[in-house]
Tab-separated table of C-alpha atoms and ligand atoms in Angstrom:
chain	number	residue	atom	x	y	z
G	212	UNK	CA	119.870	91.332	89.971
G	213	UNK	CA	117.980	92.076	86.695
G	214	UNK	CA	119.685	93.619	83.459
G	215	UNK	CA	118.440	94.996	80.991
G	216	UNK	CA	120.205	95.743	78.109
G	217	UNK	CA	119.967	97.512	74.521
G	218	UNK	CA	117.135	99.653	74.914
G	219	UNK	CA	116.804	101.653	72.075
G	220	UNK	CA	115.898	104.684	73.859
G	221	UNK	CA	115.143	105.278	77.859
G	222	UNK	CA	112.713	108.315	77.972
G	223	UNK	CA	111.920	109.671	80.875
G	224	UNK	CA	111.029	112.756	83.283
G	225	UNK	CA	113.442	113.465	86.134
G	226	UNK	CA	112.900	114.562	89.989
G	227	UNK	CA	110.299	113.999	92.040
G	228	UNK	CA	108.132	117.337	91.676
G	229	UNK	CA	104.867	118.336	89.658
G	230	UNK	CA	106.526	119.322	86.270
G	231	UNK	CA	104.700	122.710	85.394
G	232	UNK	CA	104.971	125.043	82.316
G	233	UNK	CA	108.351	124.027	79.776
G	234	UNK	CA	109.149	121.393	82.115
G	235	UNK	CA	106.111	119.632	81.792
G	236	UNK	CA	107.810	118.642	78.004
G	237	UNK	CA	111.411	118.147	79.273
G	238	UNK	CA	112.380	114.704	79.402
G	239	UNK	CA	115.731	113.067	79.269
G	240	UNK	CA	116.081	110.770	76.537
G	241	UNK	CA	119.089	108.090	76.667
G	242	UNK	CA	120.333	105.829	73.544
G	243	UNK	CA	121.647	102.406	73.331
G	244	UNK	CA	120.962	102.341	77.856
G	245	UNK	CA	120.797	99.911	80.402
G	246	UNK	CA	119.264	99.440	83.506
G	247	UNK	CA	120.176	97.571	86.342
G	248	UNK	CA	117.923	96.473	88.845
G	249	UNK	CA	118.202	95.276	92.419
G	250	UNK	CA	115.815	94.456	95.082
G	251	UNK	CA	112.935	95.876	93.624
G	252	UNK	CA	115.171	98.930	92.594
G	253	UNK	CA	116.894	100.966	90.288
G	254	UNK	CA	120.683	100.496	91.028
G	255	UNK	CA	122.043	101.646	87.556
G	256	UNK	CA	121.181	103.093	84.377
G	257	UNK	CA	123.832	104.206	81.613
G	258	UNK	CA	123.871	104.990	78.132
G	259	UNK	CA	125.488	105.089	74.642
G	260	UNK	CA	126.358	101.111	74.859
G	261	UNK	CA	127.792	101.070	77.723
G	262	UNK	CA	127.077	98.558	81.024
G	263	UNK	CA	126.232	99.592	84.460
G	264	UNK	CA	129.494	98.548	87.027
G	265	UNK	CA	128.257	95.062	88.359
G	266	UNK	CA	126.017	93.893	85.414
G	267	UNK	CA	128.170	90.841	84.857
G	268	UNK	CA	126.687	89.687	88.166
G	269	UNK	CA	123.079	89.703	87.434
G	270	UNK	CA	121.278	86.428	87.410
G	271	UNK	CA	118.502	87.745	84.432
G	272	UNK	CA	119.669	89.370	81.196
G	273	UNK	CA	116.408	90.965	79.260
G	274	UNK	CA	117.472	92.060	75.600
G	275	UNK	CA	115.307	95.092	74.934
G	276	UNK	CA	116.644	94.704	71.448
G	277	UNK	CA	115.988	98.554	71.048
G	278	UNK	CA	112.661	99.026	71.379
G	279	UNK	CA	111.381	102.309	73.866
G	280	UNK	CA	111.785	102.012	77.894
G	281	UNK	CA	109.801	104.173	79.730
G	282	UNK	CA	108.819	104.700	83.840
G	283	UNK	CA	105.603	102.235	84.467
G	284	UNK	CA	102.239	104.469	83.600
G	285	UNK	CA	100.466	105.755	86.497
G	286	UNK	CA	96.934	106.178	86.269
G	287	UNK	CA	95.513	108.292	88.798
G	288	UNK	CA	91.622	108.795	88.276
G	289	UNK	CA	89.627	105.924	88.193
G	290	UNK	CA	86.138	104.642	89.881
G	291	UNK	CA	87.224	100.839	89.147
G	292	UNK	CA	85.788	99.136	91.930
G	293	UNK	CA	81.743	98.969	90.866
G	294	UNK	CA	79.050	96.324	90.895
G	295	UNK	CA	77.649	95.994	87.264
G	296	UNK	CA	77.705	97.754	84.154
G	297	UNK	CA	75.916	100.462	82.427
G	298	UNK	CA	75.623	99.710	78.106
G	299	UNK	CA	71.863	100.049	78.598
G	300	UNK	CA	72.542	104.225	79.428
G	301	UNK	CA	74.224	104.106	75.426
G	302	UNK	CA	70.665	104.109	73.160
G	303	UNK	CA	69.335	106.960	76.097
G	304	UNK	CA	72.211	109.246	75.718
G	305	UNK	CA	71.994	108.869	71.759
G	306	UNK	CA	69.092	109.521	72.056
G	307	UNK	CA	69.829	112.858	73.572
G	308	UNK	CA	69.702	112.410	77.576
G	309	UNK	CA	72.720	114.190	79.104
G	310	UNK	CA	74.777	112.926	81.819
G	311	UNK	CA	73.175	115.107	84.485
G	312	UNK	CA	69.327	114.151	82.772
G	313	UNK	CA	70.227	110.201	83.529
G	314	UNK	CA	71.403	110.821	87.235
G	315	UNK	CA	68.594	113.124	87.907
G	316	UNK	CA	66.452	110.721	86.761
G	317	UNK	CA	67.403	107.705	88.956
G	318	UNK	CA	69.967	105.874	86.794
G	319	UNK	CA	73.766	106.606	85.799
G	320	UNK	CA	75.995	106.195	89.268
G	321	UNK	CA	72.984	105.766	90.929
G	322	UNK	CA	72.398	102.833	89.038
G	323	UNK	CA	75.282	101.709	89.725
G	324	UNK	CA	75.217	102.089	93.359
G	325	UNK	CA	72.239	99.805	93.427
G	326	UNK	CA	74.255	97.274	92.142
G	327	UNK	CA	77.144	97.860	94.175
G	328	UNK	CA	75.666	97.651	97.076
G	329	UNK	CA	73.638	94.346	95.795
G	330	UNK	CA	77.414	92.850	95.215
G	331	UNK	CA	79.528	91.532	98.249
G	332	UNK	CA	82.716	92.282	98.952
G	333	UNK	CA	84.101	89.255	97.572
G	334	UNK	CA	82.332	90.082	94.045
G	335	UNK	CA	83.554	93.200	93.532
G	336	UNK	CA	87.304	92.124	94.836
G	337	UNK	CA	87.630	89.500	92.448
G	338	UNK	CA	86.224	91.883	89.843
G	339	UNK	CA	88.428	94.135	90.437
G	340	UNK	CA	91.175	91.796	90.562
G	341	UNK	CA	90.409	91.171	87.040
G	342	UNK	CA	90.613	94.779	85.741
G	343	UNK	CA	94.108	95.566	87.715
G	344	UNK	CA	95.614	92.400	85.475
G	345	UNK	CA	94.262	93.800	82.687
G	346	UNK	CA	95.836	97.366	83.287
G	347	UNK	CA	98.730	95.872	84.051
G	348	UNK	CA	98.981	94.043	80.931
G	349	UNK	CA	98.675	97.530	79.313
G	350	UNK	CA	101.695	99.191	80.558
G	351	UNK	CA	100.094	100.158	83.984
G	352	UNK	CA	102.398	99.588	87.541
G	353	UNK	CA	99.567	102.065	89.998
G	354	UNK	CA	96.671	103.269	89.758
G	355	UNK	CA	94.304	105.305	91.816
G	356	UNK	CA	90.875	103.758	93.233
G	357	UNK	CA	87.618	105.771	94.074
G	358	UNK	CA	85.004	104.592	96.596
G	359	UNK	CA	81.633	106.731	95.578
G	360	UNK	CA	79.250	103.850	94.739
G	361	UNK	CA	77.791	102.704	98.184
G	362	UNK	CA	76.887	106.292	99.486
G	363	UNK	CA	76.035	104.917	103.219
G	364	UNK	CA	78.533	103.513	105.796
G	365	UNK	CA	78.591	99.945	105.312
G	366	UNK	CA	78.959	99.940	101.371
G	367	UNK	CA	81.064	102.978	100.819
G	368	UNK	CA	83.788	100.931	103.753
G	369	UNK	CA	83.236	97.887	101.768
G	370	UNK	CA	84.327	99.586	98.453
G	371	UNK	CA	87.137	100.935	100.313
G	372	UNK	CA	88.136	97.655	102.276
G	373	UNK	CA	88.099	96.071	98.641
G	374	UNK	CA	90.472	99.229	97.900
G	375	UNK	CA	92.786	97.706	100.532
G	376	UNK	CA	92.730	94.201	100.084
G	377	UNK	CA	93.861	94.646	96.294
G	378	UNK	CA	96.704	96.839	97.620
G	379	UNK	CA	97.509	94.234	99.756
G	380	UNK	CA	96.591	91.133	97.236
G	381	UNK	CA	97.905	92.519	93.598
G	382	UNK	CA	101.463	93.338	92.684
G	383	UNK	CA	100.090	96.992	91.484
G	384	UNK	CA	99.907	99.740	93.533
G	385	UNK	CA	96.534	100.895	94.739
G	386	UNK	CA	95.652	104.317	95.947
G	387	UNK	CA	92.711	104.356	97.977
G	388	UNK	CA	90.346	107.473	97.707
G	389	UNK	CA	87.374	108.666	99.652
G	390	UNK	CA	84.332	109.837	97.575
G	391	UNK	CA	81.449	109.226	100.145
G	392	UNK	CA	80.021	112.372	97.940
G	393	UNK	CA	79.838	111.345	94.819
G	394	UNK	CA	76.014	111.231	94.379
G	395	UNK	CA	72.841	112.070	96.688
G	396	UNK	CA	71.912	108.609	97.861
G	397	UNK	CA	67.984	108.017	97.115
G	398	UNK	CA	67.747	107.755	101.430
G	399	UNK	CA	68.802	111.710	101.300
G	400	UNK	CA	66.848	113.328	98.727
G	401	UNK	CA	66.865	116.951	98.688
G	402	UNK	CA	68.928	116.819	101.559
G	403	UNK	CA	72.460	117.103	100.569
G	404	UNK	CA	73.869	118.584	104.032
G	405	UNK	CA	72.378	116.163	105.745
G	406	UNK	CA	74.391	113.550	103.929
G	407	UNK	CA	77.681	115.608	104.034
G	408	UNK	CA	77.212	115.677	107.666
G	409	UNK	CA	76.607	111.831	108.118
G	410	UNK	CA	79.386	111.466	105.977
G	411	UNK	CA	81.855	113.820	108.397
G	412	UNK	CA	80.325	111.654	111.447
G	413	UNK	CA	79.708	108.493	110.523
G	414	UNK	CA	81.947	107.236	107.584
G	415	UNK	CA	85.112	109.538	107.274
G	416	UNK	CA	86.529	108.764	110.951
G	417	UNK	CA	86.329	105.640	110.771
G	418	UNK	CA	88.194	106.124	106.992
G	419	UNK	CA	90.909	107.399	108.811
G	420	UNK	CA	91.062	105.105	111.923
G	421	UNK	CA	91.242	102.199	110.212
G	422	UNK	CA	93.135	103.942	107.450
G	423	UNK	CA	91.087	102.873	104.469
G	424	UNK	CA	92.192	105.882	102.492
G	425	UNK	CA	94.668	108.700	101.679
G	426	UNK	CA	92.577	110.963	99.956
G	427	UNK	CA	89.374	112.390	100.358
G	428	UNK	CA	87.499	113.465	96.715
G	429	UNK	CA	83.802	115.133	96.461
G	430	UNK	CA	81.664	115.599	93.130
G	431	UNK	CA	81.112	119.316	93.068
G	432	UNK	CA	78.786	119.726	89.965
G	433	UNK	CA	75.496	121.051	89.311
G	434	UNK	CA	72.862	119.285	90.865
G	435	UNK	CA	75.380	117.072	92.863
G	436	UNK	CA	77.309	119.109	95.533
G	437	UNK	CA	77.745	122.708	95.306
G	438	UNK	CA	80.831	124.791	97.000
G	439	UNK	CA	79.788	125.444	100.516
G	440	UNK	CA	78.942	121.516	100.793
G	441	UNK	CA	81.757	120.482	99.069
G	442	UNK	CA	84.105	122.692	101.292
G	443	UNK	CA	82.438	121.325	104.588
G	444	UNK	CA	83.211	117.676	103.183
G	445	UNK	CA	86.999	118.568	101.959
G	446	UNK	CA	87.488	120.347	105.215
G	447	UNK	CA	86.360	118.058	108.057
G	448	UNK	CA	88.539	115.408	105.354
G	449	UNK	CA	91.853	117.436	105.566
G	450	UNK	CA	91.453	118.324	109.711
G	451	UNK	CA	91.527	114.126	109.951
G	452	UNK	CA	94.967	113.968	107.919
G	453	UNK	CA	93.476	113.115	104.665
G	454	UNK	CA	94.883	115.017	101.744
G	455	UNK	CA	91.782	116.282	99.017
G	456	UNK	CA	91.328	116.380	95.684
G	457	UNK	CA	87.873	117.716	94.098
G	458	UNK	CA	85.723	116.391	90.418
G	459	UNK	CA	85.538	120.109	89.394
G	460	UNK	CA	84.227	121.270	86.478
G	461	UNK	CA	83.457	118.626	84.498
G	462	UNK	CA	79.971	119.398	83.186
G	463	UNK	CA	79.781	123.138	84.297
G	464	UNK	CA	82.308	125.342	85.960
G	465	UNK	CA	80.238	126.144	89.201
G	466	UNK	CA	83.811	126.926	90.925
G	467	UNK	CA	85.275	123.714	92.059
G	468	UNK	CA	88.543	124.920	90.578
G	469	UNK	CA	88.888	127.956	92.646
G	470	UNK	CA	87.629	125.635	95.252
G	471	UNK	CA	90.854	123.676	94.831
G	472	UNK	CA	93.063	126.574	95.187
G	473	UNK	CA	91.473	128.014	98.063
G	474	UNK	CA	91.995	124.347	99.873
G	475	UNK	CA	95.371	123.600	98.609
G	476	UNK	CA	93.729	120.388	97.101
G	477	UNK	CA	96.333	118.345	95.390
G	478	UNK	CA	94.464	118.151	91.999
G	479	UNK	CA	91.192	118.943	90.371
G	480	UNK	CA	90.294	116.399	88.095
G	481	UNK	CA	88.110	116.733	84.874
G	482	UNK	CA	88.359	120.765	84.382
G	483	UNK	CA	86.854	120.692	80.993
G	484	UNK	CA	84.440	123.863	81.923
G	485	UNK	CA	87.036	125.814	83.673
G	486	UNK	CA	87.565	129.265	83.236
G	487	UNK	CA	90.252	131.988	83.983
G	488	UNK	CA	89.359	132.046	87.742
G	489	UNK	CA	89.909	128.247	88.297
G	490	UNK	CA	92.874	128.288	86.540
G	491	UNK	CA	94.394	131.491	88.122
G	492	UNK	CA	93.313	129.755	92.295
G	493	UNK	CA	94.786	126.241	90.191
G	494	UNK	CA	98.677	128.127	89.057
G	495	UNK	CA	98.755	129.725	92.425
G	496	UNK	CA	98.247	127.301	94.621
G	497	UNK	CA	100.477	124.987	92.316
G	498	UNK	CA	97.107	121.962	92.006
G	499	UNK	CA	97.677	119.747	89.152
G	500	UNK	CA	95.402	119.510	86.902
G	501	UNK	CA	93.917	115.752	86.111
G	502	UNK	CA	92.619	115.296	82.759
G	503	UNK	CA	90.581	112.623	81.377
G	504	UNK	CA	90.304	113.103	77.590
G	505	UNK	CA	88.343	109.586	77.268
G	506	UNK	CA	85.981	111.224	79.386
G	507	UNK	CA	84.931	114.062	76.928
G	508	UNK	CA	85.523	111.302	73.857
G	509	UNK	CA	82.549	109.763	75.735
G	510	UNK	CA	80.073	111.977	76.974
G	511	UNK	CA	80.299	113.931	73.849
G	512	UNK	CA	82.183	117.183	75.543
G	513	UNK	CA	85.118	119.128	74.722
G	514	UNK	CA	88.505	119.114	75.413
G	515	UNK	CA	90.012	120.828	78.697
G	516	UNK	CA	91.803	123.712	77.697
G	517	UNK	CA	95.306	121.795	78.287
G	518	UNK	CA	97.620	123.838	76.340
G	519	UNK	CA	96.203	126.760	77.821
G	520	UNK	CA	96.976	125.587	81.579
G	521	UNK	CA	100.215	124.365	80.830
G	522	UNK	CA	101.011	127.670	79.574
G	523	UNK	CA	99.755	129.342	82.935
G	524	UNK	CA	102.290	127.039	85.157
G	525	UNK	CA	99.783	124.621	85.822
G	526	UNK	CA	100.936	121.175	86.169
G	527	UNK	CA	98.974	118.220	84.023
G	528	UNK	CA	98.254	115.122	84.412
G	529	UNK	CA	95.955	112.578	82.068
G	530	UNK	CA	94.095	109.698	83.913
G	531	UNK	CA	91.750	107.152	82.469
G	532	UNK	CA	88.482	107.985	84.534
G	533	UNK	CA	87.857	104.359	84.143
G	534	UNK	CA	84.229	103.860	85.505
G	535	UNK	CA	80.974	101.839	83.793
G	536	UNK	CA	79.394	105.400	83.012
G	537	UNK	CA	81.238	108.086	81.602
G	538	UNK	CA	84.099	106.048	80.410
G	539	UNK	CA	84.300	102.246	80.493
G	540	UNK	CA	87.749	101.839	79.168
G	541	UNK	CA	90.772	101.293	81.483
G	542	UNK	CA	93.105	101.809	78.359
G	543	UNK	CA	95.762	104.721	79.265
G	544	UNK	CA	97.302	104.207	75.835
G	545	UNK	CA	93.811	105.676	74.564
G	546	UNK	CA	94.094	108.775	76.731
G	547	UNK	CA	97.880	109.112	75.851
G	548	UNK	CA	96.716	109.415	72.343
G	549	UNK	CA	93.867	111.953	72.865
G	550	UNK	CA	96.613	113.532	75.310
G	551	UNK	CA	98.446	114.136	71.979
G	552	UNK	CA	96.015	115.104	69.268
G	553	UNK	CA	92.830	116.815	71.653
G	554	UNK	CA	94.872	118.504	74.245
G	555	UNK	CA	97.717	118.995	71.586
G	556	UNK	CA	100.193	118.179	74.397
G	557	UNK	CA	103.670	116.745	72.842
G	558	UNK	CA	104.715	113.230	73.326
G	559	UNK	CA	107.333	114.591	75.712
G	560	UNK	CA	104.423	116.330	77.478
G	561	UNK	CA	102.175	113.244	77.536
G	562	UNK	CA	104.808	110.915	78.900
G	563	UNK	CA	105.308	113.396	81.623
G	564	UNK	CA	101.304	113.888	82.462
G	565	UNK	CA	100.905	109.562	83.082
G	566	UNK	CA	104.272	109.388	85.082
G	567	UNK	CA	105.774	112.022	87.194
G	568	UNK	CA	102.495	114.524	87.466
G	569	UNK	CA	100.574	111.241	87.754
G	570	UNK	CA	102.920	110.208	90.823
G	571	UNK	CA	102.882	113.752	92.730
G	572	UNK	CA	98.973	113.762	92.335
G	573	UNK	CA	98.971	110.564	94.465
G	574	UNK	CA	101.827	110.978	96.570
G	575	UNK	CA	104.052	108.872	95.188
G	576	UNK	CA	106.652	110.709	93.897
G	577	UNK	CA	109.601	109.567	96.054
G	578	UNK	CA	109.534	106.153	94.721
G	579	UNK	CA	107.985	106.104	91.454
G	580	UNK	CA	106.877	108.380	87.949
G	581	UNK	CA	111.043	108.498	86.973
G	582	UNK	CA	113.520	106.334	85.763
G	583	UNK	CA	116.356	107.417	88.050
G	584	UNK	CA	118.883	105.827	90.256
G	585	UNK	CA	117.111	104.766	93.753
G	586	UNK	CA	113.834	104.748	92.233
G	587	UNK	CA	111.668	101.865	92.252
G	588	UNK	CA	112.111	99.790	89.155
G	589	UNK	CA	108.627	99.897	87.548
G	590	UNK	CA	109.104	100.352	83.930
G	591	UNK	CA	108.008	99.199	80.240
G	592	UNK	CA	109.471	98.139	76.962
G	593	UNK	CA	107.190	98.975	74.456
G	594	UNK	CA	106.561	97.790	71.174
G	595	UNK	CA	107.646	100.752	69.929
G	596	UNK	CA	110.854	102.698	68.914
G	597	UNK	CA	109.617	106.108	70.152
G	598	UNK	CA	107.025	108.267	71.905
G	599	UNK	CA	105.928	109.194	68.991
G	600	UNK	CA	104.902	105.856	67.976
G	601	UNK	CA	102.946	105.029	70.898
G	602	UNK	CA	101.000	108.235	71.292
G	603	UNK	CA	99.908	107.567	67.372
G	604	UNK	CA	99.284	103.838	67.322
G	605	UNK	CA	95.610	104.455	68.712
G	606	UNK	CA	93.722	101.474	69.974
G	607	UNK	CA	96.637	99.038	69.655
G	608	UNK	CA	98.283	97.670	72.769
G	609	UNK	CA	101.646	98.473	72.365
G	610	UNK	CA	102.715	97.117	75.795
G	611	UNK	CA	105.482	94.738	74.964
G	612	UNK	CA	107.332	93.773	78.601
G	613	UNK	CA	106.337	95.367	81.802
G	614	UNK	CA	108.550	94.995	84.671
G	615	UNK	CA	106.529	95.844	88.312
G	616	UNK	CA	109.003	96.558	91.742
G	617	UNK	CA	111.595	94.973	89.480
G	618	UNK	CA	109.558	92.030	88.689
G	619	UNK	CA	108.601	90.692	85.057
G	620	UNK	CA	105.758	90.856	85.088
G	621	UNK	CA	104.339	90.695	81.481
G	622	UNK	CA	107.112	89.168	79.112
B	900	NIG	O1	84.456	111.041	86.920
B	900	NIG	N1	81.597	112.509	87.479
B	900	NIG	C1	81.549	111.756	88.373
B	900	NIG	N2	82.092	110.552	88.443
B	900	NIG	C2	82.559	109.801	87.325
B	900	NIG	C3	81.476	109.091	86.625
B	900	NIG	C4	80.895	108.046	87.440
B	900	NIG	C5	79.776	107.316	86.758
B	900	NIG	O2	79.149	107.824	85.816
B	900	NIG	O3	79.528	106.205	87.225
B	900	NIG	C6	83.418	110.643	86.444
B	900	NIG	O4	83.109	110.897	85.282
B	901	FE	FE1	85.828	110.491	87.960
């Protein structure tokens, strides 16, 4: 058994549900607590000084010595398994290029599909390896995993066995996601549908059969996929078993939002173009939104109108959209931050968007995005007092000790 004792405050959601509206900013807060933790789990917490029954037994003792606990961050939007890098795309785009100009004109994930595919398996595992420590190190215990750089069978299954192996390899928790449609491999042309249907018969069954993913994701953007193609993709995905989510909206609002809605996705991610339509399919069908405010910091965009969904029911959640492109930092500290002064979403708010809305949007809310009794013990003490503090320290690593299925991970 682990203790841990004199935490200044524990701050954290509660239940195991997409927190929409005024709950997305309730979150208990607990002074002077303690958890206790056994077999991987949450056995205990109390507060106000006191010690959880049975704490005299436990073999650790961690002195918090008052600094901030909070549930391990979840980060659930990234493309982190890639061959390469992209800092020669930086003098184009200040130059003026857009996103869309660079993929359109051979280079941005395209580019980096070349080099995925160049890269073998082993490569881009131990690369990844690499990142998932480094996450970890910032106050991040899961994290959600993309395929969408091989765009043909063999490499988008070897991004996705990769997917699979760090699962299986790192103490984190991986979430593997299908995004054979990310881009319009050079091989198809012009000829989107054809590649959506190779996709449906070549790749995604055997995705399922050998169970390389939960989700299935598509790129529906201008000059990528559109909404019939997108549909077709999401469609054949969920009559397999996968569950969908959808890139909507990110550069313009060509209606992957609604699109969401109409499919019951789980969660649209990016949303910084959508409208009053999006969000009205978004509230009904109860989709959370994923936002990923380093995203617009780096392509130069606005803000998603956060306040604005959160105010119409809509769930949140804020991801990293780590990926060599549009936004090459894993830090979810960063986006916490930009959570807090872009989307003018509280601290409260914030902590709720990288835990519990975080956990639903990958199906993992039974076990983990609270600090509650039977939950799996994947939490932080920051070097920090408050929420307020880490959501304003911007660029530091506040991070202090990060414990993973009740491990210690980083002391
Ligand atoms: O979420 N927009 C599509 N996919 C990524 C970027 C991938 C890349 O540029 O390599 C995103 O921003
Ligand atoms: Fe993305």
């Amino acid at each position: 058994m682990l203790l841990i004792k004199n935490i200044g405050v524990l701050q954290t959601p509660a239940g195991s549900f997409a927190h929409r509206g005024p709950q997305q900013g309730e979150n208990q807060k607990l002074h002077n607590a303690a958890v206790l933790v056994e077999d991987g789990s949450i056995r205990a917490i109390t507060s106000d000084g006191a010690l959880p029954e049975g704490a005299g037994r436990a073999e650790t003792v961690l002195d918090a010595a008052g600094r901030l606990a909070t549930p391990g961050l979840i980060d659930c939007h990234t493309h982190m398994v890639f061959g390469g890098y992209r800092q020669g795309e930086i003098p184009l785009k200040l130059q003026g290029a857009g996103y869309l100009d660079i993929l359109r004109a051979g280079g941005g994930i395209l580019d980096t599909v070349g080099k995925t595919r160049a890269a073998t398996e082993e490569e881009l595992f131990e690369k990844s390896m690499g990142f998932l420590g480094e996450m970890l190190s910032l106050g991040v215990t899961s994290v959600e995993s993309k395929s969408g750089y091989g765009l043909d069978r063999e490499n988008e299954l070897k991004q996705l066995r990769v997917n699979k192996r760090l699962q299986e390899a790192h103490k984190m928790e991986v979430v593997s996601t299908f995004l054979g449609a990310h881009a319009i491999p050079p091989e198809y042309a012009d000829r989107a549908e054809a590649y959506i249907d190779m996709l449906c018969t070549e790749v995604l069954p055997v995705v399922v059969e050998e169970k390389l993913a939960g989700f299935c994701d598509v790129f529906c953007e201008t000059g990528v996929f559109d909404v019939p193609q997108s549909r077709k993709m999401l469609q054949e995905a969920q009559k397999l078993g996968l569950r969908v989510r959808i890139h909507a909206d990110e550069i313009d609002e060509i209606g992957g939002a609604a699109l969401a809605g109409e499919l019951g996705a789980v969660s649209a991610e990016h949303l910084i173009a959508t409208g009053e339509r999006g969000m009205d399919a978004m509230a009904k069908a109860g989709v959370i939104a994923d936002l990923l405010p380093g995203t617009s910091f780096y392509l130069g965009k606005t803000f998603a109108p956060a306040r604005e969904m959160i105010a119409r029911g809509i769930p949140v959640a804020i991801a990293s959209d780590f990926n060599p492109g549009s936004c090459p930092s894993l830090n979810l500290q960063l986006a916490m931050c930009m959570g807090y002064l872009k989307y003018r979403m509280t601290p409260e708010e914030v902590l709720t968007a990288v835990t519990v809305n975080a956990a639903c949007s990958l199906g993992l809310e039974a076990r983990l995005g609270t600090l509650e009794e039977g939950k799996q013990a994947d939490l932080v003490l920051w070097n920090a007092p408050d929420m307020e503090m880490l959501v304003y320290r911007f660029g530091s690593n506040l991070a202090g000790t990060v414990i993973k299925n009740g491990e210690v991970v980083k002391a």
